[in-house]
Amino acid sequence: MNKIMTTIAALALTTASMAASRQPAIKLINRLAAIQKQGVMIGHQDDPMYGCSWKWEENRSDVKEVCGDYPAVMGFDLGDLELGKDKNLDGVPFDRMRKEIIKQHERGGIITLSWHTNNPATGKNAWDFEGDAVSKILPGGKLNKKFNSWLTMATNFINSLKTADGQKVPVIFRPWHEMSGGWFWWGEGRCTAEQYKKLYRYTYNYMMRLGCSNIVWAYSPNLADQTETVEHYEKYYPGDDVVDLIGIDIYQREPNNAQYQGWLRSELDVVKKVGENRKKLIALTETGYNNVPDPTWFTETLLPVLKEYPICYVLLWRNAWDNPTENYIAAPGKPSEQDFKKFYADPKTLFVKDINLVNIK
Ligand code: BMA
């Protein structure tokens, strides 16, 4: 009897302490699941930092200037944080990023972080895939110590995301994204699938040991060259115990809406199936159509597909201040402006005012 009691007590303790160590993340996971039943949240990368015709001003947002509300999800990128810089690779100051993350949380919105990490082996950027970096940064490799210091910097930033009363702000973190393409040093052909999984799990364990209780962990490959399959999609999947949300990154590159919709459906069919099998939330973790030249793209190309899948959010990429060919969401004066208002008015699309009462406390 005593032995059984002790075992039960020990088990309860393990569960409780594990839950306690992830409490802000678990709260967000539950909230995402509740919101998903109401519609799909619309997200935008770097939304309050800059837009098509402005940069660094406060309280601005191209989305808000078109439809009167902030996006439900805001994305930010940590690239260059690991070099000790005070601005990221796109010129966004990290102090400002922290401030906007907290503001977005306080208005009831959601945050996702990506990390275009520099190549630790060559010192060049994330798109430099030379140098066999992954094998060098894993334990036993000669760059492991350096990599640990990079992980510590990312951890410190994420741990510093707190409201004035000391509550940690939960974030969806998407490390080592688009690994099924070969363009990043952690991607296809730059390491084996086994090495990639080790890298992801190592990152998870390292950051969790340092107390990142506020991370919802995301796995986000990119569009496959062929029709997507479960086997291909899961090639780099690091394990159910280290992933909370799965997604896919897909862009439209040409004026061929039907082709893009076909890609979305081929991928989202698989993401949905894997999500059901593994009991994970699903999302369209990045998308967009450069400059959105089609004036009805949001309501006639993107929206019909969003309506077919139980995805909790879609993240449209940035309206780059530093590159006029890279803008992905509506802005005042752009051809898609009127259509984006219709997209906003559709009951399926959720912006911050639609979600700020769902389970925030
Ligand atoms: C990429 C592009 C780059 C940018 C990077 C990180 O997809 O938008 O211009 O530097 O994301 O935001």
XYZ file of C-alpha atoms and ligand atoms in Angstrom:
373
model
C 0.000 0.000 0.000
C 2.696 2.401 1.030
C 4.674 1.586 -2.038
C 1.664 2.220 -4.261
C 0.943 5.512 -2.523
C 4.546 6.597 -2.995
C 4.432 5.685 -6.658
C 1.180 7.592 -7.162
C 2.603 10.615 -5.338
C 5.766 10.505 -7.426
C 3.783 10.291 -10.657
C 1.513 13.162 -9.677
C 4.537 15.242 -8.833
C 6.200 14.515 -12.158
C 3.091 15.511 -14.061
C 2.530 18.611 -11.977
C 6.078 19.857 -12.246
C 6.177 19.187 -15.974
C 2.916 21.076 -16.418
C 4.115 23.887 -14.174
C 7.321 24.206 -16.161
C 5.297 24.838 -19.328
C 2.326 26.632 -17.906
C 2.298 29.748 -20.177
C 2.837 27.536 -23.249
C 0.066 25.123 -22.323
C -2.300 28.014 -21.776
C -1.526 29.270 -25.284
C -1.958 25.798 -26.804
C -5.415 25.557 -25.218
C -6.268 29.036 -26.373
C -5.182 28.274 -29.942
C -7.389 25.181 -29.930
C -10.370 27.234 -28.698
C -9.825 30.010 -31.256
C -9.435 27.525 -34.103
C -13.054 26.496 -33.599
C -14.100 30.076 -34.388
C -12.064 30.701 -37.517
C -8.560 31.241 -38.841
C -6.353 33.938 -37.344
C -4.640 36.245 -39.807
C -1.003 37.003 -39.084
C 1.612 39.369 -40.455
C 5.389 39.372 -40.073
C 6.916 42.533 -38.533
C 3.495 44.198 -38.662
C 4.053 47.091 -36.176
C 7.662 47.794 -37.226
C 7.351 49.015 -40.788
C 5.102 48.943 -43.846
C 5.103 49.706 -47.549
C 5.560 53.459 -47.051
C 6.795 53.954 -43.447
C 9.225 52.515 -40.942
C 9.886 52.423 -37.196
C 7.014 54.744 -36.236
C 4.999 53.566 -33.237
C 1.315 52.559 -33.255
C 1.276 51.995 -37.003
C 0.411 48.894 -38.993
C -0.435 48.490 -42.693
C -3.129 45.999 -41.692
C -4.719 48.369 -39.202
C -4.552 51.232 -41.707
C -6.492 49.148 -44.226
C -9.095 47.436 -42.057
C -9.034 49.155 -38.655
C -7.662 46.254 -36.631
C -4.314 44.647 -35.889
C -3.582 41.140 -37.136
C -4.395 38.389 -34.617
C -0.881 37.007 -34.993
C 2.348 38.968 -35.324
C 5.585 37.310 -36.441
C 9.114 38.469 -35.602
C 12.563 37.097 -36.432
C 15.525 36.624 -34.110
C 18.240 36.487 -36.824
C 21.477 38.259 -35.714
C 20.531 38.126 -32.015
C 23.080 35.316 -31.751
C 25.822 37.716 -32.889
C 25.107 40.014 -29.963
C 23.693 42.697 -32.283
C 21.037 45.101 -31.079
C 19.073 44.878 -34.356
C 17.944 41.834 -36.321
C 18.891 41.034 -39.912
C 16.128 43.324 -41.213
C 17.076 46.255 -38.979
C 14.453 45.636 -36.267
C 15.837 46.653 -32.842
C 15.452 43.788 -30.343
C 14.312 46.169 -27.596
C 11.527 47.401 -29.827
C 10.685 43.807 -30.756
C 10.307 42.897 -27.076
C 8.098 45.940 -26.537
C 5.835 45.122 -29.514
C 5.569 41.470 -28.464
C 4.369 42.511 -25.029
C 1.965 45.056 -26.561
C 0.537 42.453 -28.912
C 0.055 40.052 -26.004
C -1.610 42.741 -23.896
C -4.077 43.609 -26.653
C -5.023 39.911 -26.726
C -2.981 38.953 -29.777
C -0.604 36.081 -30.477
C 3.103 36.049 -31.356
C 5.244 33.732 -33.437
C 9.041 33.816 -33.725
C 11.319 32.508 -36.455
C 15.112 32.542 -36.402
C 17.197 33.082 -39.526
C 20.300 32.016 -37.624
C 23.696 32.867 -39.137
C 25.864 29.972 -40.259
C 28.002 29.148 -37.212
C 30.628 27.403 -39.349
C 31.269 30.081 -41.976
C 30.143 33.266 -40.225
C 27.894 34.073 -43.195
C 24.104 34.304 -43.112
C 21.421 31.608 -42.783
C 21.338 31.041 -46.549
C 25.005 30.050 -46.633
C 24.846 26.283 -46.520
C 28.582 25.546 -46.698
C 30.719 24.287 -43.841
C 28.839 21.216 -42.548
C 27.550 23.373 -39.710
C 25.022 20.973 -38.163
C 27.533 18.217 -37.425
C 29.929 20.786 -35.949
C 27.434 22.306 -33.525
C 25.982 19.064 -32.149
C 27.545 17.649 -28.952
C 31.071 16.424 -29.683
C 31.457 18.905 -32.556
C 34.031 21.653 -32.380
C 31.424 24.437 -32.523
C 29.156 23.029 -29.811
C 30.255 25.588 -27.231
C 29.720 28.470 -29.619
C 26.283 27.110 -30.525
C 25.362 26.798 -26.855
C 26.148 30.465 -26.398
C 23.850 31.264 -29.346
C 21.052 29.175 -27.838
C 21.598 30.938 -24.522
C 21.115 34.322 -26.207
C 17.860 33.203 -27.851
C 16.726 31.725 -24.535
C 17.485 34.921 -22.643
C 15.461 36.950 -25.118
C 12.455 34.609 -24.937
C 12.679 34.465 -21.150
C 12.731 38.268 -21.060
C 9.288 38.515 -22.666
C 7.267 39.460 -19.609
C 4.398 41.788 -18.812
C 4.847 44.549 -16.231
C 3.456 42.247 -13.545
C 6.025 39.567 -14.359
C 3.836 37.178 -16.401
C 5.708 35.442 -19.197
C 4.392 36.093 -22.700
C 3.860 32.846 -24.614
C 5.205 32.602 -28.177
C 5.013 30.078 -31.001
C 8.680 29.387 -31.814
C 9.569 27.903 -35.194
C 13.286 27.051 -35.111
C 15.027 25.445 -38.092
C 12.110 26.138 -40.410
C 11.875 25.224 -44.125
C 14.292 22.350 -43.582
C 12.895 20.389 -46.539
C 14.331 23.002 -48.912
C 18.084 23.130 -49.366
C 18.572 26.878 -48.902
C 19.424 27.035 -45.196
C 22.463 25.468 -43.526
C 20.139 23.212 -41.487
C 18.119 22.069 -44.539
C 17.882 19.176 -46.988
C 21.274 18.044 -48.241
C 23.157 20.084 -45.617
C 22.685 17.492 -42.874
C 20.971 14.122 -42.560
C 17.409 13.801 -41.254
C 18.844 12.165 -38.133
C 21.194 15.110 -37.568
C 18.335 17.548 -38.096
C 16.187 15.758 -35.517
C 19.112 15.831 -33.080
C 19.515 19.548 -33.716
C 15.844 20.245 -33.041
C 15.732 18.051 -29.927
C 18.987 19.531 -28.644
C 17.549 23.032 -29.093
C 14.366 22.030 -27.281
C 16.177 20.402 -24.360
C 18.684 23.227 -24.014
C 16.090 25.984 -23.996
C 13.652 24.116 -21.774
C 16.413 23.435 -19.243
C 16.978 27.184 -19.141
C 13.337 27.710 -18.291
C 11.583 28.602 -21.558
C 8.168 27.770 -20.149
C 6.550 30.134 -22.657
C 7.404 28.373 -25.931
C 4.884 26.563 -28.110
C 7.156 24.524 -30.387
C 6.449 24.474 -34.131
C 7.649 22.213 -36.955
C 7.413 23.938 -40.314
C 8.765 22.407 -43.524
C 8.261 24.015 -46.938
C 6.435 23.148 -50.146
C 7.581 19.799 -51.556
C 8.791 19.480 -55.158
C 6.324 16.693 -55.789
C 2.837 15.957 -54.458
C 3.240 15.923 -50.697
C 3.114 12.649 -48.776
C 3.004 11.919 -45.046
C 6.374 10.184 -45.287
C 8.038 13.148 -46.993
C 6.397 15.684 -44.693
C 7.568 13.791 -41.617
C 11.100 13.182 -42.864
C 12.583 15.657 -40.372
C 9.891 15.455 -37.685
C 11.763 15.465 -34.381
C 9.098 13.777 -32.208
C 5.737 14.309 -30.582
C 7.352 15.125 -27.251
C 9.096 18.233 -28.639
C 6.467 19.597 -31.052
C 3.134 21.279 -30.299
C 2.094 22.684 -33.659
C 2.841 21.648 -37.230
C 2.632 23.776 -40.330
C 3.888 24.460 -43.817
C 5.464 27.428 -45.654
C 4.173 27.981 -49.211
C 4.437 31.045 -51.470
C 2.809 31.936 -54.759
C 5.582 32.925 -57.175
C 3.742 33.302 -60.482
C 0.362 34.644 -61.628
C -1.114 31.164 -61.473
C -3.689 31.106 -58.697
C -4.901 27.599 -59.475
C -1.395 26.199 -59.188
C -0.907 27.891 -55.806
C -4.262 26.608 -54.551
C -3.251 23.132 -55.703
C -0.036 23.378 -53.698
C -1.910 24.599 -50.630
C -4.376 21.716 -50.836
C -1.738 19.070 -51.496
C 0.243 20.233 -48.460
C -2.655 21.004 -46.124
C -4.267 17.605 -46.822
C -1.098 16.040 -45.417
C -0.638 18.543 -42.584
C -4.241 17.928 -41.537
C -3.770 14.160 -41.591
C -0.519 14.326 -39.612
C -2.113 16.783 -37.177
C -5.001 14.389 -36.588
C -2.731 11.365 -36.177
C -0.367 13.111 -33.815
C -2.952 15.344 -32.107
C -1.162 18.576 -32.995
C -2.455 22.006 -33.887
C -1.974 22.920 -37.544
C -1.176 26.237 -39.261
C -0.123 27.813 -42.549
C 3.096 29.023 -40.949
C 4.146 31.313 -43.864
C 2.554 32.345 -47.092
C 2.072 35.225 -49.487
C 2.228 36.391 -53.073
C 4.940 38.947 -53.796
C 3.375 42.415 -54.042
C -0.099 40.815 -54.370
C -0.625 42.013 -57.966
C -4.026 40.289 -58.198
C -6.636 42.678 -56.713
C -8.917 39.855 -55.517
C -6.240 37.417 -54.352
C -7.170 37.468 -50.659
C -10.868 36.632 -51.076
C -10.759 34.547 -54.236
C -7.501 32.620 -53.998
C -6.405 32.400 -50.357
C -9.718 32.486 -48.469
C -11.498 29.572 -50.201
C -8.641 27.251 -49.232
C -8.438 28.583 -45.673
C -12.114 27.672 -45.318
C -11.422 24.020 -46.120
C -8.958 23.263 -43.308
C -8.934 23.451 -39.500
C -5.837 25.641 -39.382
C -5.465 27.975 -36.445
C -3.524 30.717 -38.210
C -1.926 31.881 -41.437
C 1.145 34.142 -41.364
C 1.592 36.488 -44.314
C 5.199 37.597 -44.681
C 6.549 41.106 -44.307
C 5.847 44.348 -46.147
C 9.586 44.904 -46.382
C 10.764 48.495 -45.892
C 14.109 47.562 -47.448
C 12.892 45.704 -50.505
C 10.005 47.031 -52.637
C 9.550 43.657 -54.333
C 8.860 41.936 -51.029
C 5.455 42.818 -49.657
C 2.815 40.310 -48.869
C -0.166 41.940 -47.219
C -2.436 44.832 -48.133
C -1.454 48.451 -47.474
C -3.170 51.759 -48.226
C -3.057 52.433 -51.953
C -2.144 48.908 -53.015
C -4.289 47.092 -55.596
C -5.462 44.558 -52.995
C -6.645 47.179 -50.464
C -10.419 46.930 -51.107
C -10.289 43.148 -51.324
C -8.471 42.938 -48.002
C -11.348 44.852 -46.375
C -13.702 42.153 -47.682
C -11.299 39.495 -46.411
C -11.355 41.196 -43.005
C -15.172 41.319 -42.966
C -15.515 37.609 -43.705
C -16.581 35.780 -40.515
C -13.917 33.115 -41.067
C -10.943 35.499 -40.743
C -9.972 36.522 -37.219
C -8.108 39.680 -36.270
C -7.158 40.866 -32.822
C -10.591 42.207 -31.843
C -12.124 38.841 -32.757
C -9.895 36.871 -30.422
C -9.010 39.119 -27.535
C -11.769 37.799 -25.337
C -11.086 34.126 -26.025
C -9.442 32.585 -22.982
C -6.894 35.269 -22.378
C -6.600 34.852 -18.638
C 13.134 36.214 -45.762
C 13.153 37.480 -46.563
C 14.402 38.228 -46.195
C 14.443 38.455 -44.683
C 14.203 37.174 -43.909
C 14.061 37.381 -42.432
O 12.115 35.362 -46.144
O 12.031 38.272 -46.252
O 14.433 39.455 -46.877
O 15.675 39.012 -44.312
O 13.047 36.535 -44.393
O 12.995 38.223 -42.125
